[in-house]
PDB file of C-alpha atoms in Angstrom:
ATOM      1  CA  MET A1461     244.215   5.707 -99.133  1.00  0.00           C
ATOM      2  CA  ALA A1462     241.310   6.003 -96.627  1.00  0.00           C
ATOM      3  CA  GLY A1463     240.395   2.370 -97.223  1.00  0.00           C
ATOM      4  CA  THR A1464     243.924   1.187 -96.454  1.00  0.00           C
ATOM      5  CA  SER A1465     244.100   3.222 -93.223  1.00  0.00           C
ATOM      6  CA  SER A1466     240.749   1.802 -92.078  1.00  0.00           C
ATOM      7  CA  MET A1467     241.948  -1.741 -92.711  1.00  0.00           C
ATOM      8  CA  ILE A1468     245.161  -1.128 -90.784  1.00  0.00           C
ATOM      9  CA  VAL A1469     243.216   0.319 -87.784  1.00  0.00           C
ATOM     10  CA  ALA A1470     240.750  -2.593 -87.894  1.00  0.00           C
ATOM     11  CA  GLY A1471     243.610  -5.094 -88.022  1.00  0.00           C
ATOM     12  CA  LEU A1472     245.417  -3.474 -85.089  1.00  0.00           C
ATOM     13  CA  THR A1473     242.187  -3.332 -83.054  1.00  0.00           C
ATOM     14  CA  ALA A1474     241.454  -7.010 -83.710  1.00  0.00           C
ATOM     15  CA  THR A1475     245.023  -7.959 -82.756  1.00  0.00           C
ATOM     16  CA  ALA A1476     244.815  -5.890 -79.552  1.00  0.00           C
ATOM     17  CA  LEU A1477     241.484  -7.467 -78.546  1.00  0.00           C
ATOM     18  CA  ALA A1478     242.780 -10.965 -79.237  1.00  0.00           C
ATOM     19  CA  THR A1479     245.892 -10.255 -77.131  1.00  0.00           C
ATOM     20  CA  ILE A1480     243.839  -8.871 -74.241  1.00  0.00           C
ATOM     21  CA  GLY A1481     241.502 -11.889 -74.370  1.00  0.00           C
ATOM     22  CA  TYR A1482     244.429 -14.311 -74.373  1.00  0.00           C
ATOM     23  CA  LEU A1483     246.172 -12.553 -71.457  1.00  0.00           C
ATOM     24  CA  GLY A1484     242.906 -12.421 -69.467  1.00  0.00           C
ATOM     25  CA  HIS A1485     242.386 -16.136 -69.998  1.00  0.00           C
ATOM     26  CA  GLN A1486     245.959 -16.900 -68.904  1.00  0.00           C
ATOM     27  CA  ALA A1487     245.515 -14.781 -65.763  1.00  0.00           C
ATOM     28  CA  ALA A1488     242.281 -16.570 -64.850  1.00  0.00           C
ATOM     29  CA  VAL A1489     243.795 -20.026 -65.401  1.00  0.00           C
ATOM     30  CA  ASN A1490     246.845 -19.250 -63.276  1.00  0.00           C
ATOM     31  CA  VAL A1491     245.137 -17.835 -60.148  1.00  0.00           C
ATOM     32  CA  PRO A1492     246.549 -19.593 -57.059  1.00  0.00           C
ATOM     33  CA  PRO A1493     243.959 -21.845 -55.328  1.00  0.00           C
ATOM     34  CA  GLU A1494     244.053 -19.819 -52.088  1.00  0.00           C
ATOM     35  CA  LEU A1495     242.888 -16.718 -53.983  1.00  0.00           C
ATOM     36  CA  ARG A1496     239.994 -18.388 -55.803  1.00  0.00           C
ATOM     37  CA  ARG A1497     236.484 -17.730 -54.537  1.00  0.00           C
ATOM     38  CA  PRO A1498     233.354 -19.513 -55.690  1.00  0.00           C
ATOM     39  CA  ALA A1499     230.690 -17.293 -57.216  1.00  0.00           C
ATOM     40  CA  ALA A1500     228.235 -18.255 -54.444  1.00  0.00           C
ATOM     41  CA  ALA A1501     230.449 -16.596 -51.822  1.00  0.00           C
ATOM     42  CA  VAL A1502     230.126 -13.293 -53.668  1.00  0.00           C
ATOM     43  CA  ALA A1503     226.334 -13.586 -53.680  1.00  0.00           C
ATOM     44  CA  VAL A1504     226.248 -14.345 -49.947  1.00  0.00           C
ATOM     45  CA  ARG A1505     228.500 -11.400 -49.225  1.00  0.00           C
ATOM     46  CA  LYS A1506     226.135  -9.079 -51.110  1.00  0.00           C
ATOM     47  CA  ALA A1507     223.133 -10.446 -49.222  1.00  0.00           C
ATOM     48  CA  PHE A1508     224.814 -10.234 -45.801  1.00  0.00           C
ATOM     49  CA  PRO A1509     227.771  -7.836 -45.935  1.00  0.00           C
ATOM     50  CA  ARG A1510     230.293  -8.617 -43.248  1.00  0.00           C
ATOM     51  CA  HIS A1511     230.899  -4.981 -42.276  1.00  0.00           C
ATOM     52  CA  ASP A1512     227.578  -3.387 -43.152  1.00  0.00           C
ATOM     53  CA  PRO A1513     226.654  -1.422 -39.982  1.00  0.00           C
ATOM     54  CA  ARG A1514     222.968  -2.181 -40.533  1.00  0.00           C
ATOM     55  CA  THR A1515     223.576  -5.905 -40.075  1.00  0.00           C
ATOM     56  CA  VAL A1516     226.108  -5.931 -37.223  1.00  0.00           C
ATOM     57  CA  LEU A1517     224.673  -7.318 -33.984  1.00  0.00           C
ATOM     58  CA  PRO A1518     224.195  -4.378 -31.595  1.00  0.00           C
ATOM     59  CA  ALA A1519     226.556  -4.122 -28.620  1.00  0.00           C
ATOM     60  CA  ARG A1520     225.094  -4.926 -25.201  1.00  0.00           C
ATOM     61  CA  SER A1521     222.312  -7.017 -26.719  1.00  0.00           C
ATOM     62  CA  GLY A1522     222.492  -9.841 -24.201  1.00  0.00           C
ATOM     63  CA  VAL A1523     224.146 -13.238 -24.075  1.00  0.00           C
ATOM     64  CA  GLY A1524     223.116 -16.759 -24.932  1.00  0.00           C
ATOM     65  CA  LYS A1525     220.519 -17.949 -27.411  1.00  0.00           C
ATOM     66  CA  ARG A1526     218.189 -15.033 -28.093  1.00  0.00           C
ATOM     67  CA  VAL A1527     216.250 -12.870 -30.523  1.00  0.00           C
ATOM     68  CA  VAL A1528     217.514  -9.286 -30.748  1.00  0.00           C
ATOM     69  CA  TYR A1529     215.168  -6.601 -32.070  1.00  0.00           C
ATOM     70  CA  SER A1530     216.452  -3.082 -32.838  1.00  0.00           C
ATOM     71  CA  LEU A1531     213.786  -0.386 -32.769  1.00  0.00           C
ATOM     72  CA  ASP A1532     215.938   2.162 -34.626  1.00  0.00           C
ATOM     73  CA  ALA A1533     217.203  -0.234 -37.307  1.00  0.00           C
ATOM     74  CA  ASP A1534     213.912  -2.162 -37.738  1.00  0.00           C
ATOM     75  CA  ARG A1535     216.048  -5.310 -37.778  1.00  0.00           C
ATOM     76  CA  VAL A1536     216.055  -8.686 -36.028  1.00  0.00           C
ATOM     77  CA  TRP A1537     218.952 -11.034 -35.277  1.00  0.00           C
ATOM     78  CA  LEU A1538     218.564 -14.694 -34.329  1.00  0.00           C
ATOM     79  CA  VAL A1539     221.604 -15.456 -32.153  1.00  0.00           C
ATOM     80  CA  ASP A1540     222.768 -18.932 -31.060  1.00  0.00           C
ATOM     81  CA  GLU A1541     224.068 -19.868 -27.612  1.00  0.00           C
ATOM     82  CA  GLY A1542     227.648 -19.039 -28.637  1.00  0.00           C
ATOM     83  CA  GLY A1543     226.749 -15.509 -29.704  1.00  0.00           C
ATOM     84  CA  LYS A1544     226.894 -16.224 -33.445  1.00  0.00           C
ATOM     85  CA  VAL A1545     224.251 -14.594 -35.633  1.00  0.00           C
ATOM     86  CA  ARG A1546     222.343 -17.349 -37.414  1.00  0.00           C
ATOM     87  CA  ARG A1547     220.049 -15.017 -39.356  1.00  0.00           C
ATOM     88  CA  THR A1548     219.315 -11.309 -39.577  1.00  0.00           C
ATOM     89  CA  PHE A1549     216.549  -9.553 -41.453  1.00  0.00           C
ATOM     90  CA  GLY A1550     214.663  -6.307 -41.684  1.00  0.00           C
ATOM     91  CA  VAL A1551     211.122  -5.971 -40.356  1.00  0.00           C
ATOM     92  CA  SER A1552     208.226  -3.543 -40.664  1.00  0.00           C
ATOM     93  CA  PRO A1553     207.555  -2.059 -37.229  1.00  0.00           C
ATOM     94  CA  SER A1554     204.217  -1.796 -35.478  1.00  0.00           C
ATOM     95  CA  THR A1555     202.692   1.473 -34.260  1.00  0.00           C
ATOM     96  CA  VAL A1556     203.348   0.498 -30.632  1.00  0.00           C
ATOM     97  CA  ASP A1557     206.937  -0.252 -29.577  1.00  0.00           C
ATOM     98  CA  PRO A1558     208.005  -2.214 -26.522  1.00  0.00           C
ATOM     99  CA  ALA A1559     210.451  -0.458 -24.211  1.00  0.00           C
ATOM    100  CA  PRO A1560     214.089  -1.509 -24.602  1.00  0.00           C
ATOM    101  CA  GLY A1561     214.833  -4.442 -22.317  1.00  0.00           C
ATOM    102  CA  SER A1562     214.766  -8.199 -22.012  1.00  0.00           C
ATOM    103  CA  TYR A1563     211.569 -10.205 -22.530  1.00  0.00           C
ATOM    104  CA  ARG A1564     210.545 -13.835 -22.982  1.00  0.00           C
ATOM    105  CA  VAL A1565     208.340 -15.372 -25.667  1.00  0.00           C
ATOM    106  CA  THR A1566     204.998 -15.814 -23.899  1.00  0.00           C
ATOM    107  CA  SER A1567     202.735 -17.202 -26.606  1.00  0.00           C
ATOM    108  CA  ARG A1568     202.653 -18.327 -30.229  1.00  0.00           C
ATOM    109  CA  SER A1569     199.933 -18.821 -32.815  1.00  0.00           C
ATOM    110  CA  GLY A1570     200.191 -20.669 -36.122  1.00  0.00           C
ATOM    111  CA  GLU A1571     197.612 -18.570 -37.997  1.00  0.00           C
ATOM    112  CA  VAL A1572     195.403 -15.709 -36.796  1.00  0.00           C
ATOM    113  CA  THR A1573     194.065 -12.396 -38.019  1.00  0.00           C
ATOM    114  CA  GLY A1574     196.419  -9.550 -37.126  1.00  0.00           C
ATOM    115  CA  SER A1575     195.309  -6.446 -35.267  1.00  0.00           C
ATOM    116  CA  ASP A1576     195.287  -4.692 -38.662  1.00  0.00           C
ATOM    117  CA  GLY A1577     192.792  -7.233 -40.048  1.00  0.00           C
ATOM    118  CA  VAL A1578     195.344  -9.087 -42.221  1.00  0.00           C
ATOM    119  CA  PRO A1579     195.640 -12.900 -41.907  1.00  0.00           C
ATOM    120  CA  VAL A1580     199.084 -13.670 -40.456  1.00  0.00           C
ATOM    121  CA  GLU A1581     201.120 -16.760 -39.581  1.00  0.00           C
ATOM    122  CA  HIS A1582     203.963 -17.698 -37.252  1.00  0.00           C
ATOM    123  CA  VAL A1583     202.971 -15.215 -34.558  1.00  0.00           C
ATOM    124  CA  VAL A1584     205.540 -15.005 -31.748  1.00  0.00           C
ATOM    125  CA  ARG A1585     204.397 -12.724 -28.883  1.00  0.00           C
ATOM    126  CA  PHE A1586     206.817 -11.416 -26.270  1.00  0.00           C
ATOM    127  CA  ALA A1587     205.511  -8.188 -24.702  1.00  0.00           C
ATOM    128  CA  THR A1588     202.419  -6.159 -23.901  1.00  0.00           C
ATOM    129  CA  VAL A1589     202.139  -2.374 -23.891  1.00  0.00           C
ATOM    130  CA  GLY A1590     198.880  -1.368 -22.255  1.00  0.00           C
ATOM    131  CA  ASP A1591     196.323  -3.639 -23.905  1.00  0.00           C
ATOM    132  CA  THR A1592     198.387  -4.143 -27.087  1.00  0.00           C
ATOM    133  CA  ALA A1593     200.226  -7.443 -27.530  1.00  0.00           C
ATOM    134  CA  ILE A1594     203.614  -7.090 -29.232  1.00  0.00           C
ATOM    135  CA  GLY A1595     205.000  -9.843 -31.436  1.00  0.00           C
ATOM    136  CA  PHE A1596     206.513 -10.905 -34.723  1.00  0.00           C
ATOM    137  CA  SER A1597     204.348 -12.217 -37.571  1.00  0.00           C
ATOM    138  CA  ALA A1598     204.246 -12.739 -41.320  1.00  0.00           C
ATOM    139  CA  ALA A1599     201.283 -11.801 -43.517  1.00  0.00           C
ATOM    140  CA  LEU A1600     199.944 -14.774 -45.468  1.00  0.00           C
ATOM    141  CA  ASP A1601     199.782 -12.593 -48.581  1.00  0.00           C
ATOM    142  CA  GLY A1602     203.362 -11.379 -48.017  1.00  0.00           C
ATOM    143  CA  SER A1603     202.324  -7.763 -47.530  1.00  0.00           C
ATOM    144  CA  ALA A1604     203.842  -5.191 -45.210  1.00  0.00           C
ATOM    145  CA  PRO A1605     201.465  -3.432 -42.852  1.00  0.00           C
ATOM    146  CA  VAL A1606     199.891  -0.122 -43.767  1.00  0.00           C
ATOM    147  CA  LEU A1607     200.496   1.798 -40.559  1.00  0.00           C
ATOM    148  CA  ASP A1608     197.929   4.255 -39.261  1.00  0.00           C
ATOM    149  CA  PRO A1609     199.501   6.080 -36.303  1.00  0.00           C
ATOM    150  CA  ARG A1610     196.021   6.493 -34.784  1.00  0.00           C
ATOM    151  CA  GLU A1611     195.658   2.694 -34.503  1.00  0.00           C
ATOM    152  CA  ARG A1612     197.467   0.702 -31.823  1.00  0.00           C
ATOM    153  CA  THR A1613     198.982  -2.329 -33.506  1.00  0.00           C
ATOM    154  CA  GLY A1614     201.658  -4.586 -32.065  1.00  0.00           C
ATOM    155  CA  GLY A1615     202.487  -6.762 -35.066  1.00  0.00           C
ATOM    156  CA  ILE A1616     206.118  -6.512 -36.169  1.00  0.00           C
ATOM    157  CA  ARG A1617     205.896  -7.822 -39.733  1.00  0.00           C
ATOM    158  CA  GLU A1618     208.504 -10.046 -41.338  1.00  0.00           C
ATOM    159  CA  THR A1619     208.589 -11.919 -44.646  1.00  0.00           C
ATOM    160  CA  ARG A1620     207.107 -15.407 -44.726  1.00  0.00           C
ATOM    161  CA  ALA A1621     210.584 -16.970 -44.973  1.00  0.00           C
ATOM    162  CA  ASP A1622     211.860 -14.911 -42.033  1.00  0.00           C
ATOM    163  CA  GLY A1623     208.664 -15.683 -40.129  1.00  0.00           C
ATOM    164  CA  ALA A1624     209.244 -19.419 -40.607  1.00  0.00           C
ATOM    165  CA  ALA A1625     212.808 -19.035 -39.291  1.00  0.00           C
ATOM    166  CA  MET A1626     211.558 -17.013 -36.292  1.00  0.00           C
ATOM    167  CA  TRP A1627     208.864 -19.632 -35.596  1.00  0.00           C
ATOM    168  CA  LYS A1628     211.435 -22.411 -35.498  1.00  0.00           C
ATOM    169  CA  PHE A1629     213.896 -20.390 -33.377  1.00  0.00           C
ATOM    170  CA  ALA A1630     211.693 -18.449 -30.928  1.00  0.00           C
ATOM    171  CA  THR A1631     209.942 -21.083 -28.847  1.00  0.00           C
ATOM    172  CA  ILE A1632     208.064 -20.363 -25.603  1.00  0.00           C
ATOM    173  CA  GLY A1633     210.459 -18.906 -23.023  1.00  0.00           C
ATOM    174  CA  ARG A1634     213.108 -17.824 -25.571  1.00  0.00           C
ATOM    175  CA  THR A1635     214.716 -14.487 -24.656  1.00  0.00           C
ATOM    176  CA  VAL A1636     213.905 -11.467 -26.818  1.00  0.00           C
ATOM    177  CA  VAL A1637     216.166  -8.460 -26.262  1.00  0.00           C
ATOM    178  CA  VAL A1638     214.828  -5.131 -27.497  1.00  0.00           C
ATOM    179  CA  VAL A1639     217.453  -2.438 -28.091  1.00  0.00           C
ATOM    180  CA  PRO A1640     216.934   1.192 -29.082  1.00  0.00           C
TER     181      PRO A1640
END
């Protein structure tokens, strides 16, 4: 008797799974075109969520083509002349922060040694605090800085890919807006 019951349960389970699979397939095949989304759109949304407060361009961050740097969020936005964010990314801050305000890119260097002794590339300088130059850079080895609060460093570290994007975008004279 136990063998017969087991076979009946197994048969019902197999039938139920086959029915669910068939109905799922039919639902997927019959989705209206306006509701279909390519898989790549889902990946982009995860990488740059539309309503994630950490990635929304801060209010009162200037107008026109500019770089926006948030001290509190440790985030940068590259903004085109129409106000559209072309790229945003997190950064590792330096030990010395510029005051909130509007600056201009004053100098750039392809490859140098950072104030922390690490070889860096795509250095984009925009401010000076005392005798410390402040700018964006990417470590050649891809590392983030090891911050010692007793040392005055002005390098705001970004990834190499973000550094290449900053280098292309932030030419001499480009506005850099620093927000709290």
